[in-house]
XYZ file of C-alpha atoms in Angstrom:
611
model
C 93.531 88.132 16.015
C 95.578 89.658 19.074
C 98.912 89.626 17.023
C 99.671 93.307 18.507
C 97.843 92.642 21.517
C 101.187 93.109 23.954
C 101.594 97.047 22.782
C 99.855 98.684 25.191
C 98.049 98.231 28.331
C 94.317 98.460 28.553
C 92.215 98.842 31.655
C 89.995 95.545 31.606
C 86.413 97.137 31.774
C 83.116 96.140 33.982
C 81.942 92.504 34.072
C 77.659 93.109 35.063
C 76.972 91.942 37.668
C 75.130 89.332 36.711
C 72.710 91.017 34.527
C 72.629 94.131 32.533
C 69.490 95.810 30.890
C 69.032 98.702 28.579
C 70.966 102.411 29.340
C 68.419 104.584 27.999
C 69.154 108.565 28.454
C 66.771 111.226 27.061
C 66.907 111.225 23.242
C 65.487 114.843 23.554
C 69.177 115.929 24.794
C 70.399 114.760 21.277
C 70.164 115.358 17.798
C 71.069 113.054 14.671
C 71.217 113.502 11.329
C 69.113 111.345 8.837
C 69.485 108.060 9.059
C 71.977 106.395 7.031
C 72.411 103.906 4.538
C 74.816 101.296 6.263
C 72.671 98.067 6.704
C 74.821 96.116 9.054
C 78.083 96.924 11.967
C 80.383 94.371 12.294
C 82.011 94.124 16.095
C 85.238 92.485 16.375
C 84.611 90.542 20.070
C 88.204 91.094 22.106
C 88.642 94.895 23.128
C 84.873 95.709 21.345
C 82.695 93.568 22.630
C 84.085 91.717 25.597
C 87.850 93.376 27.388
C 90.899 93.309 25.693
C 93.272 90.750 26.946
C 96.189 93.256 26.850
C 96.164 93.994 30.793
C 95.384 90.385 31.949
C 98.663 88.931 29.264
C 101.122 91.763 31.501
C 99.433 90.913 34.852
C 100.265 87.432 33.825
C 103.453 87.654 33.123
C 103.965 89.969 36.464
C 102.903 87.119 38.442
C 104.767 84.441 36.648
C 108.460 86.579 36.767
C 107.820 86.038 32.851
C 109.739 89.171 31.064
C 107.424 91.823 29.914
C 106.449 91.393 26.742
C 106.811 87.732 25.961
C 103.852 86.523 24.923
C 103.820 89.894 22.557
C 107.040 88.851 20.968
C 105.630 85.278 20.429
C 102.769 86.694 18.944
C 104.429 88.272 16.490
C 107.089 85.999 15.363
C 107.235 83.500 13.451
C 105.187 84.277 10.805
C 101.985 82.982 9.613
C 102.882 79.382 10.552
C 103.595 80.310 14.422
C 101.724 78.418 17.140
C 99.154 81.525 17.930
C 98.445 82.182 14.251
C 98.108 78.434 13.962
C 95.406 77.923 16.697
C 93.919 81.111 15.691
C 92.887 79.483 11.820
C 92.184 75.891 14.429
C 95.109 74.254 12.709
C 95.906 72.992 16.396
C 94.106 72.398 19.269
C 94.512 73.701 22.200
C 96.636 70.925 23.958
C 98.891 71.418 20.905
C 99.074 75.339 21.224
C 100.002 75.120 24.494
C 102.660 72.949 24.341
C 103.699 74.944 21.446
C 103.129 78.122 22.413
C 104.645 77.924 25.935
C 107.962 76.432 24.205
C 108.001 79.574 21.732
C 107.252 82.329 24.633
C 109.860 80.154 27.608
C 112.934 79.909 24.792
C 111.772 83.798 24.422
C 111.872 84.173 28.513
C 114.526 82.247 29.065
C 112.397 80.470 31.881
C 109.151 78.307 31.991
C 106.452 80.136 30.826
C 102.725 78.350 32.191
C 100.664 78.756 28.765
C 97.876 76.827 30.425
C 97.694 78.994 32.775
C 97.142 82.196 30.358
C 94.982 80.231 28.681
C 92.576 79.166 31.416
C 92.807 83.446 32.298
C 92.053 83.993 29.284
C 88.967 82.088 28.688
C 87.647 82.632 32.591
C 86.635 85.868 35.313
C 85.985 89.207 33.566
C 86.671 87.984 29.857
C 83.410 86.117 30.004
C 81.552 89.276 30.838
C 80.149 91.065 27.656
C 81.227 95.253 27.856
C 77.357 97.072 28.615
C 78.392 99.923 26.285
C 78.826 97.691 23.385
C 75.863 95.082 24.220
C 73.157 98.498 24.574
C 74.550 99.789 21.210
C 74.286 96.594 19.331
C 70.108 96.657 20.808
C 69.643 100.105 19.771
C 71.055 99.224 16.348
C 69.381 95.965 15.931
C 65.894 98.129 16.706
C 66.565 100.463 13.989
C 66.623 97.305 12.001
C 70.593 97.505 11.454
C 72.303 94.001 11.354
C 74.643 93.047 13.631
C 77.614 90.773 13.378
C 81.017 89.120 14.902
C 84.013 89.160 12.970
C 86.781 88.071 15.583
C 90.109 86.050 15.366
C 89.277 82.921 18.055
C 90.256 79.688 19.292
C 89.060 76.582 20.205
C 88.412 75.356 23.730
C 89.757 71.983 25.379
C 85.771 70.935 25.015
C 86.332 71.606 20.899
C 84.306 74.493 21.165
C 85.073 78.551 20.273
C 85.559 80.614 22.890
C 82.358 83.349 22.428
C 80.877 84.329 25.814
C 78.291 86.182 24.116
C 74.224 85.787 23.171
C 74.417 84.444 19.795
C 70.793 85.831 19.742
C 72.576 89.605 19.081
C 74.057 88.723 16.336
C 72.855 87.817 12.219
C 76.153 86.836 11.504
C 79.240 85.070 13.542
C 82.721 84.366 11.768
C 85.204 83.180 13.777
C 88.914 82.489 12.165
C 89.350 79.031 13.848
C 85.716 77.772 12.095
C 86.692 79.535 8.445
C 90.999 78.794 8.596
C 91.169 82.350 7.842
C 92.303 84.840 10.113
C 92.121 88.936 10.155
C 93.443 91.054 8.338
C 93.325 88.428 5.438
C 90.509 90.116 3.258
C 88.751 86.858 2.471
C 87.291 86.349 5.652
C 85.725 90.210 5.668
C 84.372 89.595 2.379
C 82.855 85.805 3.837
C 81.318 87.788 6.549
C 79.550 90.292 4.310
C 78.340 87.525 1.731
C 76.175 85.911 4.660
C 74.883 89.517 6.110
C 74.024 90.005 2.325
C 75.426 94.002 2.006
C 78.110 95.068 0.620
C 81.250 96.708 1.964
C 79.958 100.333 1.620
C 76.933 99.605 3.517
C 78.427 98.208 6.517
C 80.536 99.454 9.803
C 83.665 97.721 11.574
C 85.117 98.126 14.536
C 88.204 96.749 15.655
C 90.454 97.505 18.834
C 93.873 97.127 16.128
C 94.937 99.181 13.319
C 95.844 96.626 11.281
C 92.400 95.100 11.191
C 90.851 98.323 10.596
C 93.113 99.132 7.913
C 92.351 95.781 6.243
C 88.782 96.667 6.279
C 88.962 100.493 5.390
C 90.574 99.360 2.040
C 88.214 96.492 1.426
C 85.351 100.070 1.252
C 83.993 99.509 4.644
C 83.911 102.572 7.444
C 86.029 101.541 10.179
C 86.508 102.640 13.629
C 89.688 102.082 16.074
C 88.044 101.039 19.500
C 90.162 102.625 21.934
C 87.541 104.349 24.835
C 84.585 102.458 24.185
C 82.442 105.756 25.326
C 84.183 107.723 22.762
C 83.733 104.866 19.605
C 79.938 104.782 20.026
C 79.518 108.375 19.946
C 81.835 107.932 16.465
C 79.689 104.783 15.747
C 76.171 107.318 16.443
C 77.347 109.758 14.081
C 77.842 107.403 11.481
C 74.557 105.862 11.369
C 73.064 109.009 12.273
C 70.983 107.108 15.030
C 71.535 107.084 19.332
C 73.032 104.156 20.318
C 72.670 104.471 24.503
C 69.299 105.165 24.260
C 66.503 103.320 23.361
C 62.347 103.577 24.468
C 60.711 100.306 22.486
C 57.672 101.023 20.561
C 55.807 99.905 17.554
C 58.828 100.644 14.977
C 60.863 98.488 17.302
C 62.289 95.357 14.976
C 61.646 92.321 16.503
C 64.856 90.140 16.746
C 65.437 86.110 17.491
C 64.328 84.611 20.533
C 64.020 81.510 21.889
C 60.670 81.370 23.451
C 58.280 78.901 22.047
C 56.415 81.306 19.551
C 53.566 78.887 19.225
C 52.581 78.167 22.345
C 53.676 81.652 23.310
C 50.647 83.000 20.775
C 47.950 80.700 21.971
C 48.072 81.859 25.876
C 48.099 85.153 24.654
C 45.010 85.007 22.552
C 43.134 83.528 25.760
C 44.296 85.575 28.546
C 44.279 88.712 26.779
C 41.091 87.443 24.319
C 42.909 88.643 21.209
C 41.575 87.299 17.692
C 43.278 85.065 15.572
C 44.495 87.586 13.410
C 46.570 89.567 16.119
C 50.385 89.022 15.668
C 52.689 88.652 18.313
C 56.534 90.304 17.907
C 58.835 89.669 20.436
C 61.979 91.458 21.659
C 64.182 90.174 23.931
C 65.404 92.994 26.320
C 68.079 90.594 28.729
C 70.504 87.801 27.066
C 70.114 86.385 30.980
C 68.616 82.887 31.142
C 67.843 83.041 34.921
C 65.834 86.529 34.646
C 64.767 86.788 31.138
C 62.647 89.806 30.016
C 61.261 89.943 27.076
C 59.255 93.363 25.268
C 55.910 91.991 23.255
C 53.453 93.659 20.894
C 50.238 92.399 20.037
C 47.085 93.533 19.611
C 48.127 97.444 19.808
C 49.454 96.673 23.591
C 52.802 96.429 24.861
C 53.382 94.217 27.281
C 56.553 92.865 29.626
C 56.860 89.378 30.226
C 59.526 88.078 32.697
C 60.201 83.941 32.539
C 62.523 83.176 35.701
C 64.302 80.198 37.207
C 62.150 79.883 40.233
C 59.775 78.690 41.824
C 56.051 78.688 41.237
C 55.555 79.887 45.015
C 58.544 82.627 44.619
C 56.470 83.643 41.532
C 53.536 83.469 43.053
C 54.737 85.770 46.208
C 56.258 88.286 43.753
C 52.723 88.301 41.875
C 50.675 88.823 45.036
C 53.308 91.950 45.618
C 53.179 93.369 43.005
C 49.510 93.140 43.436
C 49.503 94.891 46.480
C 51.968 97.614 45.536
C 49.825 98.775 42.776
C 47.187 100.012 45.153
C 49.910 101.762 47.077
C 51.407 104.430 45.311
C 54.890 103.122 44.547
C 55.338 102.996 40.639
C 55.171 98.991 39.745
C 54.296 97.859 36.432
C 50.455 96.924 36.255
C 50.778 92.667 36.493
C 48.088 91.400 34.161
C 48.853 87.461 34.922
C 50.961 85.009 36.432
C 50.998 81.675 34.442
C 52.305 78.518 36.130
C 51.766 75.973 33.191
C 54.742 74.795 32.292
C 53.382 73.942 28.574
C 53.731 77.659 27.934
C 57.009 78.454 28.105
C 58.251 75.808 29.949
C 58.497 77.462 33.503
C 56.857 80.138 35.540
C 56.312 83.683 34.281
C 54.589 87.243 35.040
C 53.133 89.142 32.353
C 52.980 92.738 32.872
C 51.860 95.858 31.576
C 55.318 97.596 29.055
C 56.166 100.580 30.794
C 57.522 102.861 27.524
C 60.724 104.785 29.129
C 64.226 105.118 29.729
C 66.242 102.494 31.939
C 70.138 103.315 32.576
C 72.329 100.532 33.665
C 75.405 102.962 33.501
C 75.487 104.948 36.748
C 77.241 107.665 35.187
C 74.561 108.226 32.652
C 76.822 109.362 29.472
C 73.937 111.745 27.434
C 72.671 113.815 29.747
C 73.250 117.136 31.331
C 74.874 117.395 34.883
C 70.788 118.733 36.135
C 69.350 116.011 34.180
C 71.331 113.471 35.946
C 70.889 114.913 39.670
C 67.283 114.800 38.940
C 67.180 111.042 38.288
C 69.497 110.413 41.425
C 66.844 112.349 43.522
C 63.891 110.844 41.431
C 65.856 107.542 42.339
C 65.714 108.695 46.319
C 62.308 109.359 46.671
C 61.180 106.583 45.261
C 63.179 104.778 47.650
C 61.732 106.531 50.570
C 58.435 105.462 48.792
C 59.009 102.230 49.196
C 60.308 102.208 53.272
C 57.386 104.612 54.245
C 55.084 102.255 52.887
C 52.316 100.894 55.412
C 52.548 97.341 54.733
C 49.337 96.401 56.561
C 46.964 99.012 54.335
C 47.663 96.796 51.297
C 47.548 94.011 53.136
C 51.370 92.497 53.220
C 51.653 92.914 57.127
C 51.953 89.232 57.103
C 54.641 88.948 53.940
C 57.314 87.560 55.623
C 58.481 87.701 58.838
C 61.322 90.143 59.751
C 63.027 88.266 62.276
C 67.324 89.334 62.774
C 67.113 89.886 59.104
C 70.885 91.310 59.165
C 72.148 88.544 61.462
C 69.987 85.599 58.567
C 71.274 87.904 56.008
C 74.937 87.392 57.135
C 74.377 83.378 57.940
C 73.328 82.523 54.640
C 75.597 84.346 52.530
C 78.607 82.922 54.705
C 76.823 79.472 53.883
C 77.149 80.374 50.033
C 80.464 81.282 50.444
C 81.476 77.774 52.127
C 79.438 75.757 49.616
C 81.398 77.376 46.712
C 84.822 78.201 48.397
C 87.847 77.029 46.820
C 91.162 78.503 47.668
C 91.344 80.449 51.237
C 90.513 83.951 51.027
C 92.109 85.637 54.087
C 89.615 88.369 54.253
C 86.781 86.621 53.938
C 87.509 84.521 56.775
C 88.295 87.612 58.705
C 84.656 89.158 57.451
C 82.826 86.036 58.498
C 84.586 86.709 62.445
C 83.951 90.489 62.506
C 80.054 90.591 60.633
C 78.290 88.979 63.275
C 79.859 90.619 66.089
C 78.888 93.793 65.195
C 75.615 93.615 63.403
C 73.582 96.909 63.473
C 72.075 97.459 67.027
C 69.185 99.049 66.066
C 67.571 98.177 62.926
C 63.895 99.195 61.545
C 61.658 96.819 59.233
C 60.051 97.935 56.114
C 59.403 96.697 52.824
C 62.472 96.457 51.398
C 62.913 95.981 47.148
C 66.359 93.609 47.947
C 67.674 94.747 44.663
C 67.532 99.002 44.858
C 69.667 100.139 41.719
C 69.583 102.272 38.826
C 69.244 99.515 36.445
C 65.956 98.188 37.723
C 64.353 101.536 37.636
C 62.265 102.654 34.740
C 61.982 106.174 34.068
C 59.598 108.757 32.555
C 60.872 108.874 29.067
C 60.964 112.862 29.538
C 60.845 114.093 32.876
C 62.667 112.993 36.144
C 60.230 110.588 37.439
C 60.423 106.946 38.200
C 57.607 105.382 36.357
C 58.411 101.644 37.416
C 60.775 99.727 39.405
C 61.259 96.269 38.092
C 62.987 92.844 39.779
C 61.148 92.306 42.670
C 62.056 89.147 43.076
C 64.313 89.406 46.646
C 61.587 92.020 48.527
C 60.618 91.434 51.800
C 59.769 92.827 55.100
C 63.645 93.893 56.085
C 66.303 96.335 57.319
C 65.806 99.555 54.650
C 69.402 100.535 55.131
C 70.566 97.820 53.414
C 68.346 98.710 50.149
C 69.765 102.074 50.547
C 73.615 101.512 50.766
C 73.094 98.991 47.711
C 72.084 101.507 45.292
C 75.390 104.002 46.103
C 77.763 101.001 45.650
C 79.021 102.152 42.751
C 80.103 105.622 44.550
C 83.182 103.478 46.246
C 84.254 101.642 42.999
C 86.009 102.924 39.557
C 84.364 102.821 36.266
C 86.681 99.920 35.285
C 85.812 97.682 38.345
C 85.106 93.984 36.611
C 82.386 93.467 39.142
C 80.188 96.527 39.069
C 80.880 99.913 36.517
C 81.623 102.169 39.135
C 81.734 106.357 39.584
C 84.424 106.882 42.024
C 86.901 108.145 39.736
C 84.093 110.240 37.435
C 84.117 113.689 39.140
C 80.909 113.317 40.288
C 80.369 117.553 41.020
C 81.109 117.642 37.131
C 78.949 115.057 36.418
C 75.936 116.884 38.918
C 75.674 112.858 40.537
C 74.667 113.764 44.087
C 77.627 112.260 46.129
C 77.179 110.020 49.399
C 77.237 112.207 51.416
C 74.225 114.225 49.677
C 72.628 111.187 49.271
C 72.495 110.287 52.628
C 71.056 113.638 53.615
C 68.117 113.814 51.586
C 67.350 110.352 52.453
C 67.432 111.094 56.150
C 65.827 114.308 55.893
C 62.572 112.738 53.864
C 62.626 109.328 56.668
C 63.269 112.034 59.496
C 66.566 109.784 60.799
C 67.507 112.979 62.895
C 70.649 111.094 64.000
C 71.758 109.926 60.517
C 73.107 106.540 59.732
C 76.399 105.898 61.905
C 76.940 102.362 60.990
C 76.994 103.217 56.897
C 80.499 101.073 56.945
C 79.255 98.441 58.315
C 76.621 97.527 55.565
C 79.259 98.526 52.743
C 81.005 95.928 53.953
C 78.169 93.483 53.891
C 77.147 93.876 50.598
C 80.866 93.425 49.243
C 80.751 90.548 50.876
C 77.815 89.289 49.480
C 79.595 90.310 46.078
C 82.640 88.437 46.867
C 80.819 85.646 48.209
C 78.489 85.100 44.795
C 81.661 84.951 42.429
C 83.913 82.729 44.625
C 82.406 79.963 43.114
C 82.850 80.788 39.341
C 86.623 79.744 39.412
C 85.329 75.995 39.667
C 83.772 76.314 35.894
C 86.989 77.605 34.094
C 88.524 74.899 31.436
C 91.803 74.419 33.643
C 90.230 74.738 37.099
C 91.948 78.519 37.518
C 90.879 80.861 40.077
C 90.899 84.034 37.269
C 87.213 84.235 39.286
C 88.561 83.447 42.813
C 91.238 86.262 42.350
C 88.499 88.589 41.759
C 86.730 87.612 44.982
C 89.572 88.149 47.279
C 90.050 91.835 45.825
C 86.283 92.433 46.660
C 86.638 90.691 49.850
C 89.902 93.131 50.317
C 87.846 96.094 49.871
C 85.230 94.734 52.002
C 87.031 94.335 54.687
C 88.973 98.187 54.161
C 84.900 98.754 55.672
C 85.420 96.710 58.314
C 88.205 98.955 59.297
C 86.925 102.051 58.943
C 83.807 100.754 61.362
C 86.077 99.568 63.484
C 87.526 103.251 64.093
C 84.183 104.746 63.886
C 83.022 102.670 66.922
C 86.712 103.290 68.480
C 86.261 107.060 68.160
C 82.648 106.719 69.233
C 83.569 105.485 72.547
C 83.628 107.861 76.167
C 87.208 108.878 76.844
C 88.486 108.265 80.219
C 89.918 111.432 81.979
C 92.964 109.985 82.220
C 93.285 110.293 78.338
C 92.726 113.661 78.522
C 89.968 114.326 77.471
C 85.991 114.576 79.076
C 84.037 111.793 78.654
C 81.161 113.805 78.068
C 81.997 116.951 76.033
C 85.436 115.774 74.390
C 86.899 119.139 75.699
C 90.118 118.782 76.700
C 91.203 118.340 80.449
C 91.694 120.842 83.349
């Protein structure tokens, strides 16, 4: 699969957070031409789907003192019968490939070369984290009734199973070489995975991240596309199928795909709560692979509705439903909650069933689609709604006794520390110098609102037209708290690049270009509409925080990789790194802040300089 995968150097692109929803700009800024005939796209999965391994093999080697190039040359020498093409078609295993392997690539290096390592990278940390672009396209394809498939050169794990951190719910179709013995660019195993999608070459799509593999299928009479910038192959992919694939507003035409929600059961609660006759079908979409926070889109009866099924308690669910409640008497834009259903015969936990909101929802900040207005408009839709929320009298809808707000920086602080301790595994230096420095300088003076706990583009739902929030979902961490925190939240990604493997940042977007209001606006108009006449002076200080809380929640995911790496644990210390580049900063803000003594030269007072 990877047999040129040492060439070139790819920036490894955004892991989600921990969940990712639909990117949905303005079809109205777009045109398409008819829709086509293809009937299916095929994805290859390393470079298209999830990041290409190309950066993580050189950083390897870097940190090894392996040459550069090694495991390239390896790759592709040997033949058909070499150790990766081997374990590719799961002629070995994987203790065999990398005993094998790492005695091809260290008689290459002249030195030891720790396969098991690259392995355990490999299969570990951002590679597990499905690319948004690709995941949106693949639901705005599958709702156009397109089918989707996986055509990708793998291995198998130590536990005997393929590596394919993906929702095999996406997806009509999955071929993987080490399950067939046949590996890319062998035609056999493009025409296998066209037999079980039932088209024929002409009427499906491929795209591969290597020109071999798209070559292969271009002569076999598929269209193929070279994934190089994965912005730049869905536009290609759009104009092929003559539909928009980062946009998407469900409706009636919508096509159903597989779920696993217990249809039956699913159909009877329906028909009682909502007193629907027997004849009324029920079609379900899935809208989030996540198992934790699982929304699903369903029709019946002429209504949409939203259903979220979540890993929590029936009191959490319960508080959230009383909320929500609440907040639809207030003003803020909620979705209208029509039950909350605690009988675990439904669907086997506790879920809210809400009114669908029909609109657009973005989950990349940069919002590739629309116009540089169009996307300063949502950023200030985004704003006031925000000041919606923290202007909110809690006690006129009746939440003045929703939790109490006592210290809720300094509890804020404790706990996440405590999260960070139950899943630490190697020493991060800078966390341990962030759990010394966040106490100790806590915000002095902090207000209480109701705060959402979760402010960010992805959980708003927009007017499928105009600028105008029209629901904000996840509602699951509000309480009464400190509003600055919900506010520095949603302009993380202002401080980190587009490539960041934690959150798909717009640092290094041109953000003028882009019309993206920049911090610094950002904090203005939120100031100006809460009347803060003396502005927020300890922004660093909650910047800091919330990386923290980042690198805190991810510390722990370098205990599930198959060799016990710390791919994951890596990635929390460069979080906690920038974290703590906060830290600094605050700590010259407050330096700077402080009276000068005369004897420095200057006035305490006016900082004029000295008679």
């Amino acid at each position: 699969m990877m047999m040129m995968m040492m060439k070139k150097m790819r920036t490894a692109a955004r892991f989600r957070s921990q969940l990712w929803s639909l990117k949905m700009p303005s079809l109205c800024h777009r045109s398409f031409a008819a829709i086509s005939t293809y009937k299916a796209v095929i994805f290859y999965m390393y470079g298209v789907l999830i990041p290409s391994p190309v950066k993580l093999a050189t950083v390897f080697e870097q940190q090894n003192g392996v040459p550069l190039g090694t495991l390239g040359k390896a790759i592709r020498t040997g033949g058909e019968v070499n150790a990766w093409k081997r374990f590719m078609r799961g002629e070995i295993g994987a203790e065999e490939f990398v005993e094998a392997f790492g005695r091809q690539c260290s008689e290459i290096a002249g030195c030891p070369v720790p396969i098991g390592s690259f392995l355990s990278d490999l299969t570990s940390g951002p590679m597990t984290r499905p690319l948004p672009v690709m995941m949106e396209a693949i639901l705005c394809a599958r709702s156009r009734g397109l089918k989707t498939a996986v055509l990708s050169n793998n291995f198998l794990q130590l536990n005997g199973d393929p590596f394919l951190p993906l929702d095999h719910s996406l997806f009509d179709v999955i071929v993987e070489s080490c399950r067939e013995g046949l590996s890319k660019p062998d035609p056999r195993i493009y025409h296998l995975c066209l037999n079980r999608l039932g088209v024929s070459a002409h009427e499906a799509v491929f795209l591969d991240d290597l020109e071999l593999n798209v070559k292969a299928a271009a002569q076999l009479g598929m269209h193929a596309i070279k994934v190089g910038d994965l912005a730049v192959s869905v536009k290609e992919l759009e104009g092929v199928l003559g539909i928009p694939l980062s946009g998407f507003v469900p409706g009636p035409g919508s096509a159903p795909w597989a779920t696993k929600l217990p249809m039956d059961q699913l159909t009877q609660y329906l028909r009682k709560t909502l007193h629907l006759s027997d004849k009324d079908p029920v079609a379900v979409q899935q809208l989030s692979p996540s198992q934790s926070n699982a929304l699903y889109h369903l029709t019946t009866g002429g209504r949409h509705l939203l259903l979220r099924k979540q890993q929590k308690t029936s009191r959490a669910m319960e508080t959230e439903y009383r909320l929500l409640k609440s907040l639809s008497r207030s003003g803020i834009p909620v979705p209208e909650i029509i039950d909350l259903c605690e009988d675990p015969s439904v669907l086997g936990a506790p879920f809210l069933l809400m009114e669908f909101c029909l609109g657009r929802m973005f989950s990349d900040p940069s919002l590739p689609g629309l116009t540089p207005g169009d996307r300063r408009a949502l950023y200030q839709a985004m704003q006031h709604t925000l000041c919606q929320i923290h202007c909110l009298d809690t006690r006129a809808v009746g939440l003045e006794d929703y939790n109490e707000p006592v210290d809720y920086m300094g509890l804020q602080v404790q706990w996440w520390t405590q999260q960070y301790r139950d899943s630490e595994t190697l020493p991060i230096p800078s966390m341990e110098r962030l759990i010394q420095w966040l106490p100790l300088h806590l915000p002095k003076h902090q207000r209480t609102t109701l705060i959402h706990g979760s402010f960010r583009l992805e959980n708003l739902v927009f007017h499928p037209e105009k600028p105008e929030v029209v629901a904000v979902m996840d509602w699951g961490r509000s309480r009464l708290g400190d509003p600055l925190t919900d506010l520095t939240f949603s302009c993380m990604a202002h401080y980190l690049p587009q490539d960041n493997p934690l959150l798909t940042g717009i640092s290094d977007r041109g953000l003028v270009q882009l019309g993206i209001p920049t911090v610094e606006e950002v904090m203005r108009q939120y100031c100006s509409s809460m009347g803060l006449e003396e502005g927020i002076t300890e922004w660093n200080f909650y910047m800091a925080f919330h990386l923290f809380c980042l690198a805190a929640s991810h510390q722990g995911e370098s205990k599930s990789t198959i060799a016990g790496q710390t791919g994951s644990g890596r990635l929390a210390e460069q979080v906690a790194d920038l974290a703590w580049d906060f830290a600094t900063k605050e700590g010259f803000r407050i330096f700077n802040a402080m009276p000068r003594s005369p004897h420095a030269g200057t006035s305490p007072l006016k900082g004029q300089v000295a008679e």
